[in-house]
Short mmCIF file of C-alpha atoms in Angstrom, two decimals:
data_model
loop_
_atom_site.label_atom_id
_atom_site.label_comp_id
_atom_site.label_asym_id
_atom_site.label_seq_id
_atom_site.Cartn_x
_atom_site.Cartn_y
_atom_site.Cartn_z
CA UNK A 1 -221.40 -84.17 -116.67
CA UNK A 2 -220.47 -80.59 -115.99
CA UNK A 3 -223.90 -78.51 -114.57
CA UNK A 4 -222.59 -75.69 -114.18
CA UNK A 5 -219.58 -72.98 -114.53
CA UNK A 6 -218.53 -69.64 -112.97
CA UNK A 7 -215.91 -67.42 -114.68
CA UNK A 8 -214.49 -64.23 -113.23
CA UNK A 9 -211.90 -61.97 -115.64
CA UNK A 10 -210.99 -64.93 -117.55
CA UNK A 11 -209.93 -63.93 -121.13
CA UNK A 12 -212.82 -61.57 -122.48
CA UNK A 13 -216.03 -63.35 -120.58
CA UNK A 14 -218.30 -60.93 -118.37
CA UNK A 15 -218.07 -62.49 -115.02
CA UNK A 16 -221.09 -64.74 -114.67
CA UNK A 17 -221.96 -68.40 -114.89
CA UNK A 18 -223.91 -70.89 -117.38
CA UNK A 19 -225.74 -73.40 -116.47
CA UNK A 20 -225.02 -76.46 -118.81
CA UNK A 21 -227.31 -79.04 -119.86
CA UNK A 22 -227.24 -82.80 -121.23
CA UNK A 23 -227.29 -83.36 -124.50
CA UNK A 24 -225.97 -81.05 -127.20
CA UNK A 25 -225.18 -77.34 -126.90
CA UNK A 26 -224.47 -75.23 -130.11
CA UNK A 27 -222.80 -72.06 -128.82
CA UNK A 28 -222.91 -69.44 -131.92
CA UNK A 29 -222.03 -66.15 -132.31
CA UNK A 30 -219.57 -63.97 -134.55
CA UNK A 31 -215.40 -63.93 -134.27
CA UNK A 32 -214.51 -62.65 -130.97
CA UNK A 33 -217.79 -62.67 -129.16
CA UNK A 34 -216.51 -64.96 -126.93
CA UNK A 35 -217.56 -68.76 -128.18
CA UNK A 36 -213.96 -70.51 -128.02
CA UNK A 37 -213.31 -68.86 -124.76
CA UNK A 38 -216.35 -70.36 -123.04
CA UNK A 39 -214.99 -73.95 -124.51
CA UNK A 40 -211.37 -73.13 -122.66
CA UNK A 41 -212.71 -72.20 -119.65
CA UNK A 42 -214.75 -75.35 -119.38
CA UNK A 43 -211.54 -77.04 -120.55
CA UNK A 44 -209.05 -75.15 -118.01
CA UNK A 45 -211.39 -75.92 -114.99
CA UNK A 46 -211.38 -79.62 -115.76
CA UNK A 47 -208.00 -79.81 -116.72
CA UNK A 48 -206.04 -76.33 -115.14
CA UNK A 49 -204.09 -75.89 -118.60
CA UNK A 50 -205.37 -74.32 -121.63
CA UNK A 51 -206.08 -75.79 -124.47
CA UNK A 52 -204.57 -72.86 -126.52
CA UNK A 53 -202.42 -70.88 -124.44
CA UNK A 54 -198.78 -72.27 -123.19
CA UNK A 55 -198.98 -70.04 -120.01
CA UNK A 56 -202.23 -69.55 -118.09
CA UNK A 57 -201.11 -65.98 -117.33
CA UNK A 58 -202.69 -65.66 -121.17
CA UNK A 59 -205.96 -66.45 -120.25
CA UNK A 60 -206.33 -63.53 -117.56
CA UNK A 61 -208.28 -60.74 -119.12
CA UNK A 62 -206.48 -57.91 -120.44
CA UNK A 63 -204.34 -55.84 -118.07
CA UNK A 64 -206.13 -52.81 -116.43
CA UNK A 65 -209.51 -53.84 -117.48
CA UNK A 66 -211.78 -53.35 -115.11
CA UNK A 67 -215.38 -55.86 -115.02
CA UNK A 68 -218.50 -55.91 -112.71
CA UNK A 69 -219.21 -58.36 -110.77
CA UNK A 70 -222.51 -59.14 -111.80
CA UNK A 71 -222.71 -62.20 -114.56
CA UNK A 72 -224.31 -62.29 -117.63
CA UNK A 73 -227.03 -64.03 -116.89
CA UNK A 74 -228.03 -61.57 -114.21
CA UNK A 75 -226.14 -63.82 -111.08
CA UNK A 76 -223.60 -62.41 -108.83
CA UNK A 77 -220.48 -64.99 -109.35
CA UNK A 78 -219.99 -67.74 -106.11
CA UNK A 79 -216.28 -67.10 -104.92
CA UNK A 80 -214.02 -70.18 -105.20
CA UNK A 81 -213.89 -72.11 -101.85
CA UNK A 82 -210.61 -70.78 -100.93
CA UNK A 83 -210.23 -66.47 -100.58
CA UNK A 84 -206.78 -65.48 -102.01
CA UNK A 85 -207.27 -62.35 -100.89
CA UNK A 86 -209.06 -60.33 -103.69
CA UNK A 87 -212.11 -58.83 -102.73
CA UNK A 88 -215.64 -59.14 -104.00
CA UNK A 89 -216.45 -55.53 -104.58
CA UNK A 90 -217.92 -54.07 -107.79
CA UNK A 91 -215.89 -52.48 -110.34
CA UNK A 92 -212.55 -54.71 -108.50
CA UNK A 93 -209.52 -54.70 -110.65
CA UNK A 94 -207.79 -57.92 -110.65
CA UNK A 95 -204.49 -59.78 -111.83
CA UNK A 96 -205.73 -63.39 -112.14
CA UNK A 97 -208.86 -65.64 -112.76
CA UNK A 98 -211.03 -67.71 -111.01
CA UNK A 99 -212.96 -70.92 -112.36
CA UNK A 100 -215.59 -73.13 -110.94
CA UNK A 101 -217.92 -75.58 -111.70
CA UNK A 102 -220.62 -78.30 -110.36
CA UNK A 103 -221.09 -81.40 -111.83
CA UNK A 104 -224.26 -83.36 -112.03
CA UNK A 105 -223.31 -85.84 -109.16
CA UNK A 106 -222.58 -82.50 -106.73
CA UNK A 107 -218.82 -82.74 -107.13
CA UNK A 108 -216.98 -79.17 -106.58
CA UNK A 109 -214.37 -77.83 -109.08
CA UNK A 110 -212.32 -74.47 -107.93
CA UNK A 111 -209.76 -72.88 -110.04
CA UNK A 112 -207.69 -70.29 -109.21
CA UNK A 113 -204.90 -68.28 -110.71
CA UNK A 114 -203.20 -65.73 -109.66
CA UNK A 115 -200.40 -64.88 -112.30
CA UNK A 116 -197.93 -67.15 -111.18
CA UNK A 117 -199.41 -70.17 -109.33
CA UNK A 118 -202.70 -71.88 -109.69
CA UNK A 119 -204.70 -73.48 -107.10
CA UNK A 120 -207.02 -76.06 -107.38
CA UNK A 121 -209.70 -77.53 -105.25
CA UNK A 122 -212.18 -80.27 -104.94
CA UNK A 123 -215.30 -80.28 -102.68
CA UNK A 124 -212.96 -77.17 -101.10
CA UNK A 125 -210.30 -79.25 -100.46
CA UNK A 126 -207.11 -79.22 -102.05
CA UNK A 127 -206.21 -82.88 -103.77
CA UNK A 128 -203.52 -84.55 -106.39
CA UNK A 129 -204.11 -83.84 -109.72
CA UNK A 130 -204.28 -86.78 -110.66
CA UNK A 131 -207.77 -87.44 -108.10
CA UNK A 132 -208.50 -83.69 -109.84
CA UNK A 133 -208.49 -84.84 -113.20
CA UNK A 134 -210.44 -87.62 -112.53
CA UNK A 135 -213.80 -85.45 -111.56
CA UNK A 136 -214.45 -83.98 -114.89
CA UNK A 137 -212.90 -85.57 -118.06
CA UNK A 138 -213.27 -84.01 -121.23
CA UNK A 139 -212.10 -84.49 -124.97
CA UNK A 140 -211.92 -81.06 -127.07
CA UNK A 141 -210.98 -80.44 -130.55
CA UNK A 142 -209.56 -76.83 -131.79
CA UNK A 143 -207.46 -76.10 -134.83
CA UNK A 144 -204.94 -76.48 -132.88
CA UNK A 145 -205.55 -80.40 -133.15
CA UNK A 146 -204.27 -80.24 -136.24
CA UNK A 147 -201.04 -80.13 -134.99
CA UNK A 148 -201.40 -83.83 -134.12
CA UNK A 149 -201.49 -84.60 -138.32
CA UNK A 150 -199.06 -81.99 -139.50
CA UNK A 151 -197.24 -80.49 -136.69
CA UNK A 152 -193.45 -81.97 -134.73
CA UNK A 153 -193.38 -84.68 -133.24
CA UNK A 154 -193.54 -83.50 -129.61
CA UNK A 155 -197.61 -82.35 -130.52
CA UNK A 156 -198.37 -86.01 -131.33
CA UNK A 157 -196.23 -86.94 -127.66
CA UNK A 158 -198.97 -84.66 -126.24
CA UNK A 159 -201.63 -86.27 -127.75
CA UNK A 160 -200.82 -89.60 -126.33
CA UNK A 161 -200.09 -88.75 -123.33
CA UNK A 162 -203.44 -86.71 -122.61
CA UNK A 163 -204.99 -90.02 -123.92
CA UNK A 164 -203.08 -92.48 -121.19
CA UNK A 165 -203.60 -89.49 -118.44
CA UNK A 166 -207.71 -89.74 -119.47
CA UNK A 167 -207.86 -93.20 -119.52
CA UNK A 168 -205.66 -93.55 -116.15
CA UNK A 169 -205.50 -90.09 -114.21
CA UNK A 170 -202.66 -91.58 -111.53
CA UNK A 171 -200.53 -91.58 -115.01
CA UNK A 172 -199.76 -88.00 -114.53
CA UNK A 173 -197.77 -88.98 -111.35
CA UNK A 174 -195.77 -91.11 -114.30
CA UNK A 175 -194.90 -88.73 -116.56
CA UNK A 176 -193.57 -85.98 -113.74
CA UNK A 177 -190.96 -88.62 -112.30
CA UNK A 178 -190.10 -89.01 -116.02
CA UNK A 179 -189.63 -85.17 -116.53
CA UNK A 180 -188.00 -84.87 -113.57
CA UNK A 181 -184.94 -87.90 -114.11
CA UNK A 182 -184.58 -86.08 -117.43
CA UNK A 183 -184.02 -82.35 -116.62
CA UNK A 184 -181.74 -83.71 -113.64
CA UNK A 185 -179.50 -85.77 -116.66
CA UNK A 186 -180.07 -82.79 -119.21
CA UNK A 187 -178.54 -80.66 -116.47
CA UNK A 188 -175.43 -83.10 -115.65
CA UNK A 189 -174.46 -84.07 -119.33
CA UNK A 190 -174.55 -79.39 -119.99
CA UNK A 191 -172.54 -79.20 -116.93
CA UNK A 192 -170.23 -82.34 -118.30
CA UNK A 193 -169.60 -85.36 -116.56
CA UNK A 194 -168.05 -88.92 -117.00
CA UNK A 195 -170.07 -92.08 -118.53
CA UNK A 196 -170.33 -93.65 -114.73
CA UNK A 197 -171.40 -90.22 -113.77
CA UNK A 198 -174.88 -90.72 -115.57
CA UNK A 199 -175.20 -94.56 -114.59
CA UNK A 200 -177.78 -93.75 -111.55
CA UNK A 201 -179.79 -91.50 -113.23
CA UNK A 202 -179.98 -93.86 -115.90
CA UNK A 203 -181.19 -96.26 -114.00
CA UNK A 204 -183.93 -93.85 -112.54
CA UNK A 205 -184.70 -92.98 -115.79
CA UNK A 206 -185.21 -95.91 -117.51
CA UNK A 207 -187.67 -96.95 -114.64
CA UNK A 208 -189.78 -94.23 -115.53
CA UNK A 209 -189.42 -94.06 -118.74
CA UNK A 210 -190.32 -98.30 -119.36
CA UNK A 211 -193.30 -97.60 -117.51
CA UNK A 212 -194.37 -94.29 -119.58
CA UNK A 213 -193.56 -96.24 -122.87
CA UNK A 214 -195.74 -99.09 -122.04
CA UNK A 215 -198.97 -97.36 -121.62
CA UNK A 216 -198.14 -95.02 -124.55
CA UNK A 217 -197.75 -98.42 -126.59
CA UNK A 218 -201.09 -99.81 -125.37
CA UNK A 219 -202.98 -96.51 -125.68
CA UNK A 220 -202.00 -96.33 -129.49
CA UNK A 221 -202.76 -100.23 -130.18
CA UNK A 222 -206.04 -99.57 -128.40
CA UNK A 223 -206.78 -96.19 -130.48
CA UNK A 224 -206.11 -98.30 -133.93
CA UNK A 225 -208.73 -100.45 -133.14
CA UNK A 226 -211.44 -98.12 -131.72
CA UNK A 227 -210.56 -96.06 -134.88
CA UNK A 228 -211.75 -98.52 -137.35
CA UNK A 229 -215.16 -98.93 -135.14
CA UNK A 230 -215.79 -94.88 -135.64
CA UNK A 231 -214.89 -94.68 -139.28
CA UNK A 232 -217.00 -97.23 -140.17
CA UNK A 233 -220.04 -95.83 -137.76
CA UNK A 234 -219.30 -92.54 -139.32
CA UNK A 235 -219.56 -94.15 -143.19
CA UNK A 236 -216.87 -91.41 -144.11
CA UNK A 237 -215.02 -93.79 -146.64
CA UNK A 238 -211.76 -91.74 -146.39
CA UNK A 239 -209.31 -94.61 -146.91
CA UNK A 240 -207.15 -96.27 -144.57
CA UNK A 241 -205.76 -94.58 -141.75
CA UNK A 242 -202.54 -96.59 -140.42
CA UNK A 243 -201.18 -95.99 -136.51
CA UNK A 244 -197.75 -96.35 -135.14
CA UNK A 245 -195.86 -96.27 -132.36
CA UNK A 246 -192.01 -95.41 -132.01
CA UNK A 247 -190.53 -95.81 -129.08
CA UNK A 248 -186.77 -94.07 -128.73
CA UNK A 249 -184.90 -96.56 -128.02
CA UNK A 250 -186.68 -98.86 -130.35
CA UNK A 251 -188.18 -102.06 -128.28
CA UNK A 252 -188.42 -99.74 -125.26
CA UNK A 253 -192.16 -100.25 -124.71
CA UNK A 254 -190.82 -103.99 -123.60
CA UNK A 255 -189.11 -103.12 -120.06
CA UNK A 256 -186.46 -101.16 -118.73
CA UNK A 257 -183.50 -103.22 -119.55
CA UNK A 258 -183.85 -102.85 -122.73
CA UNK A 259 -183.60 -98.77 -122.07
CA UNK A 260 -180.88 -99.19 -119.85
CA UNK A 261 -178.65 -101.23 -122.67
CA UNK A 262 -178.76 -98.14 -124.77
CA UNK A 263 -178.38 -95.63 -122.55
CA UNK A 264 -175.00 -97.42 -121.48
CA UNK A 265 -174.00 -97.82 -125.28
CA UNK A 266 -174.42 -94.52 -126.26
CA UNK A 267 -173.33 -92.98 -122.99
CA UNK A 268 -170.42 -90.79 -125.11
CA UNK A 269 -172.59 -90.13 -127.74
CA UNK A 270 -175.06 -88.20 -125.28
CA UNK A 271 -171.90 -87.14 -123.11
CA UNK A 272 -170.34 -85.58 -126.90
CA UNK A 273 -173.63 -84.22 -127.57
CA UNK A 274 -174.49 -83.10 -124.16
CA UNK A 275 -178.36 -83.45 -124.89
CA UNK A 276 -180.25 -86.91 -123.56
CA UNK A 277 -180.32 -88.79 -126.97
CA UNK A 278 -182.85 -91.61 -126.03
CA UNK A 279 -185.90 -91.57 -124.03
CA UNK A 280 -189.98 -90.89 -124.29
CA UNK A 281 -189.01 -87.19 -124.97
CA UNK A 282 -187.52 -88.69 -128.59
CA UNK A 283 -190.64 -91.01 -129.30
CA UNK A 284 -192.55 -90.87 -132.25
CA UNK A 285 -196.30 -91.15 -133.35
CA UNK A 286 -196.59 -92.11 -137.19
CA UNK A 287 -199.89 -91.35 -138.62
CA UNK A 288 -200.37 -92.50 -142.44
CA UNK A 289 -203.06 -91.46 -144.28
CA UNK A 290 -203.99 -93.98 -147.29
CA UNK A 291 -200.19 -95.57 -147.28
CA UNK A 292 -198.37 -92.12 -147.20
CA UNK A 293 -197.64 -89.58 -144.43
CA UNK A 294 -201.15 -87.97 -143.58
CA UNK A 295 -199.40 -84.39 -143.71
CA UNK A 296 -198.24 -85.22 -147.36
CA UNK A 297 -201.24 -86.24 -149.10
CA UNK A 298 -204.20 -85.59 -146.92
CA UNK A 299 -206.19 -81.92 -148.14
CA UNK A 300 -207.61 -79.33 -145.61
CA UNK A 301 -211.04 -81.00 -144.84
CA UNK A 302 -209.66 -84.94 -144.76
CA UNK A 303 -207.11 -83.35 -142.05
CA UNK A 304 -210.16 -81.91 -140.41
CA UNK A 305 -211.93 -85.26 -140.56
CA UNK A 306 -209.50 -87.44 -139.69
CA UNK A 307 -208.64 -85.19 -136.77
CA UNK A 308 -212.03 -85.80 -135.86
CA UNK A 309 -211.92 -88.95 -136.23
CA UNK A 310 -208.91 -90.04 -133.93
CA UNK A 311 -211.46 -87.77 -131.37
CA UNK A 312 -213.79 -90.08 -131.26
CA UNK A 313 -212.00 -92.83 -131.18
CA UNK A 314 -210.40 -91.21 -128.08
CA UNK A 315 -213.64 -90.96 -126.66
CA UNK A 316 -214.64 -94.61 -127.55
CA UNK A 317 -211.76 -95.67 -125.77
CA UNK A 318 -213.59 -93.43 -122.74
CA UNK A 319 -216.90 -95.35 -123.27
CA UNK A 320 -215.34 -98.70 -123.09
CA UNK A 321 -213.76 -97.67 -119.69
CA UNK A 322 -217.23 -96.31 -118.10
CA UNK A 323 -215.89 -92.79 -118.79
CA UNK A 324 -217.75 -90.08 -119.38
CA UNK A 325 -216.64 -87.01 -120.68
CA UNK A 326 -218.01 -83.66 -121.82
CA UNK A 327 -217.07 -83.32 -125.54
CA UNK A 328 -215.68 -79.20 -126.63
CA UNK A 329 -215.27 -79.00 -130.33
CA UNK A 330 -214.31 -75.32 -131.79
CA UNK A 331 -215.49 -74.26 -135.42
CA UNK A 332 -216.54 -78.18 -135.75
CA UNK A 333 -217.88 -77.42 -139.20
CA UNK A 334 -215.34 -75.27 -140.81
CA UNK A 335 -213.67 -77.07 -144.04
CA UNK A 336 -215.91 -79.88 -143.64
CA UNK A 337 -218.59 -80.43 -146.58
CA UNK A 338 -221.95 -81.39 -145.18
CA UNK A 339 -221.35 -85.50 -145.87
CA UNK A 340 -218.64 -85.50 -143.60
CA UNK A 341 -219.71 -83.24 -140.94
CA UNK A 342 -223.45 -85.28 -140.94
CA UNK A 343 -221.27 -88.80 -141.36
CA UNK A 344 -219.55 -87.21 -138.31
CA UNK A 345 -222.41 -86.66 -136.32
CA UNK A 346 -223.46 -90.11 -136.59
CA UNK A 347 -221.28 -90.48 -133.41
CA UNK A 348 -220.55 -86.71 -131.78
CA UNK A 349 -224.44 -86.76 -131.66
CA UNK A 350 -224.73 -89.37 -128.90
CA UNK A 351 -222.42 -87.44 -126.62
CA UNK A 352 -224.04 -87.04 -123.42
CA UNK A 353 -222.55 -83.77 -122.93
CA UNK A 354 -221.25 -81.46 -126.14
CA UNK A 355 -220.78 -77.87 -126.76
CA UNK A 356 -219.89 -77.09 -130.21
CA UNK A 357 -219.01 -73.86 -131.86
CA UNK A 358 -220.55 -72.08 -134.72
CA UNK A 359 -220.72 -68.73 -136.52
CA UNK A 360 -222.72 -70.74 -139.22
CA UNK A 361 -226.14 -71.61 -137.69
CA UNK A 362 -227.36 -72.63 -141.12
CA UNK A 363 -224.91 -75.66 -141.49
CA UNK A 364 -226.22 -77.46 -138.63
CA UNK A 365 -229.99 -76.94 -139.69
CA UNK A 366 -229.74 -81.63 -140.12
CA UNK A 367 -228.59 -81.79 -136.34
CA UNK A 368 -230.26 -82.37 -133.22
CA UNK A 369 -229.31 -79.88 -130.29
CA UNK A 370 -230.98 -79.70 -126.93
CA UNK A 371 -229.84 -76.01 -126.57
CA UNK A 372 -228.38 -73.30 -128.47
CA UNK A 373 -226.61 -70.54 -127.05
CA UNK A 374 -225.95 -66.87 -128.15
CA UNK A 375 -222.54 -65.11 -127.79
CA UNK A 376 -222.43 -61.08 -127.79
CA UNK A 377 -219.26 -59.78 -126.46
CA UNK A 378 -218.31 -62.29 -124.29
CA UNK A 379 -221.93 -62.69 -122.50
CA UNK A 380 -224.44 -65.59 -123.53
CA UNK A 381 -227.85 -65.64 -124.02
CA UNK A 382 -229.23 -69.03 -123.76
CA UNK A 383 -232.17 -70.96 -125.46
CA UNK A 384 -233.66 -74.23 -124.58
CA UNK A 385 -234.84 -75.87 -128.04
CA UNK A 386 -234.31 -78.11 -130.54
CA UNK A 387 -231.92 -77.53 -133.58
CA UNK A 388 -232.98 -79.11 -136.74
#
């Protein structure tokens, strides 16, 4: 669990830190005070991407702003481990943004970024990412979720692969030699080339791409099952909710040979069309809502809950594996009646670390919190009670 986090001229928070309790947290406040901000900064420092921004260069606060450097809760922000050369004076205008955190087992998270690169360390050291993502896991929800029901194809790619990189962190080591094998082909077939020209990076990429496959296959057979356990915790009686994975080439979850047989067939096809036709980049994740395509016949709040939904039985797949994360959900409550949302809660309320989102105090009046916290322009009061 997370303990703590520092934030210095990252989107519009004051520079300060929060210290973060177990249990629930119910972060309210109005539009723009600075609620879903504190959830991406928690979720940037675990991660180093953004939950809602493609570039981090976004998540700098505004351009020619300048910001004390005393925090919000009256403490003077801890530098990350490593200087980058800005200094520590008041009133300092900066161009990036600095993260850190302390979890409750003393592990170090640094975050830097300084417009164009970001740097991460660990216990002041710099480490993979993939031994990085491993310190602090975490499971959010934002409307940008939704995506995963109604949005292309390549959202629901994302969405599995966050789930195998969760569940296996060294993954991530995966999917850049796949990314890799298919910008170098992309870049041969624009350039044009001969059928024998692509038969080594084939090969390479069918070797990464088998291996890719495989764990996105397992991850989705795994998240049907853990699915079923949450709906039924949750009593939400929404109807069936049907899972499926398609691989591109069909049968590629299987091994590598079968991936290299159809990259060799349709060699002229991809040569004519100078585009990689076949691979992870083309797969598919079909989610059918009560025997018809969830984004045809599902309405606002059954999106919302079965969004929720595949959540948690994300972060059941977490339990299983001894994981813990810390749980982010944004606006949790909006378009949700208050069956669902309670049904809901039935398993987001054992989380042993949550920070949900509210400018609605009233709706979660039913809910247990260990802490509520108060957003005013990007500063936060906190207060250690109960919420019922």
């Amino acid at each position: 669990m997370l303990a703590r986090i520092e934030f210095r001229t990252f989107r519009n928070l004051e520079p300060g830190s929060l210290e973060l309790p177990a249990g629930g947290t119910l972060v309210l406040g109005e539009n723009g005070a600075g609620k879903t901000s504190l959830l991406e900064a928690i979720y940037t420092l675990s991660t180093s991407r953004s939950f809602r921004a493609r570039k981090l260069v976004d998540c700098i606060a505004r351009p020619g702003v300048r910001r004390h450097s005393n925090g919000p809760l009256g403490s003077e922000v801890a530098p990350p481990t490593v200087d980058e050369g800005a200094g520590d004076g008041e009133d300092e205008e900066v161009s990036g943004f600095r993260l850190a955190g302390e979890t409750r087992d003393r592990q170090r998270l640094d975050l830097y970024f300084d417009g164009e690169q970001r740097r991460r360390r660990l216990n002041g050291e710099k480490v993979p990412l993939s031994r990085y993502l491993g310190v602090q896991p975490v499971i959010a929800w934002t409307v940008s979720d939704l995506d995963v029901l109604i949005g292309p194809p390549a959202a629901r790619r994302r969405f599995m692969d966050r789930g195998v990189v969760a569940l296996r962190p060294s993954s991530i080591d995966g999917i850049a030699r796949y990314r890799r094998a298919l910008a170098e082909k992309r870049s041969l077939l624009q350039q044009g080339c001969r059928a024998r020209d692509l038969e080594p990076w084939n090969l390479v990429l069918a070797a990464a791409a088998a291996g890719l496959m495989e764990r996105r296959f397992d991850y989705v057979r795994r998240l049907e099952r853990t699915l079923d356990t949450v709906a039924e915790l949750c009593e939400l009686d929404l109807g069936s909710i049907d899972l499926a994975y398609r691989p591109s080439p069909k049968g590629g979850e299987t091994g590598e040979e079968v991936i290299i047989d159809r990259l060799e067939a349709e060699a002229e096809r991809e040569i004519a069309a100078q585009v990689p036709l076949y691979g992870p980049h083309r797969d598919e994740l079909r989610i059918r809502f009560r025997g018809a395509p969830v984004r045809d016949v599902a309405s606002a709040g059954e999106r919302k809950a079965i969004g929720l939904l595949l959540t948690a039985a994300h972060a059941l797949l977490l339990e299983e594996a001894d994981i813990e994360p810390v749980f982010l959900l944004d606006d949790v409550d909006t378009e949700l009646d208050e069956k669902r949302l309670l049904g809901l809660w039935r398993y987001f309320g054992r989380a042993g670390q949550l920070l949900a989102t509210s400018n609605r105090p009233f709706v979660f009046r039913e809910l247990p919190f260990n802490q509520r916290i108060h957003a005013v322009a990007g500063t936060f009061e906190s207060t250690r009670q109960g919420l019922r």
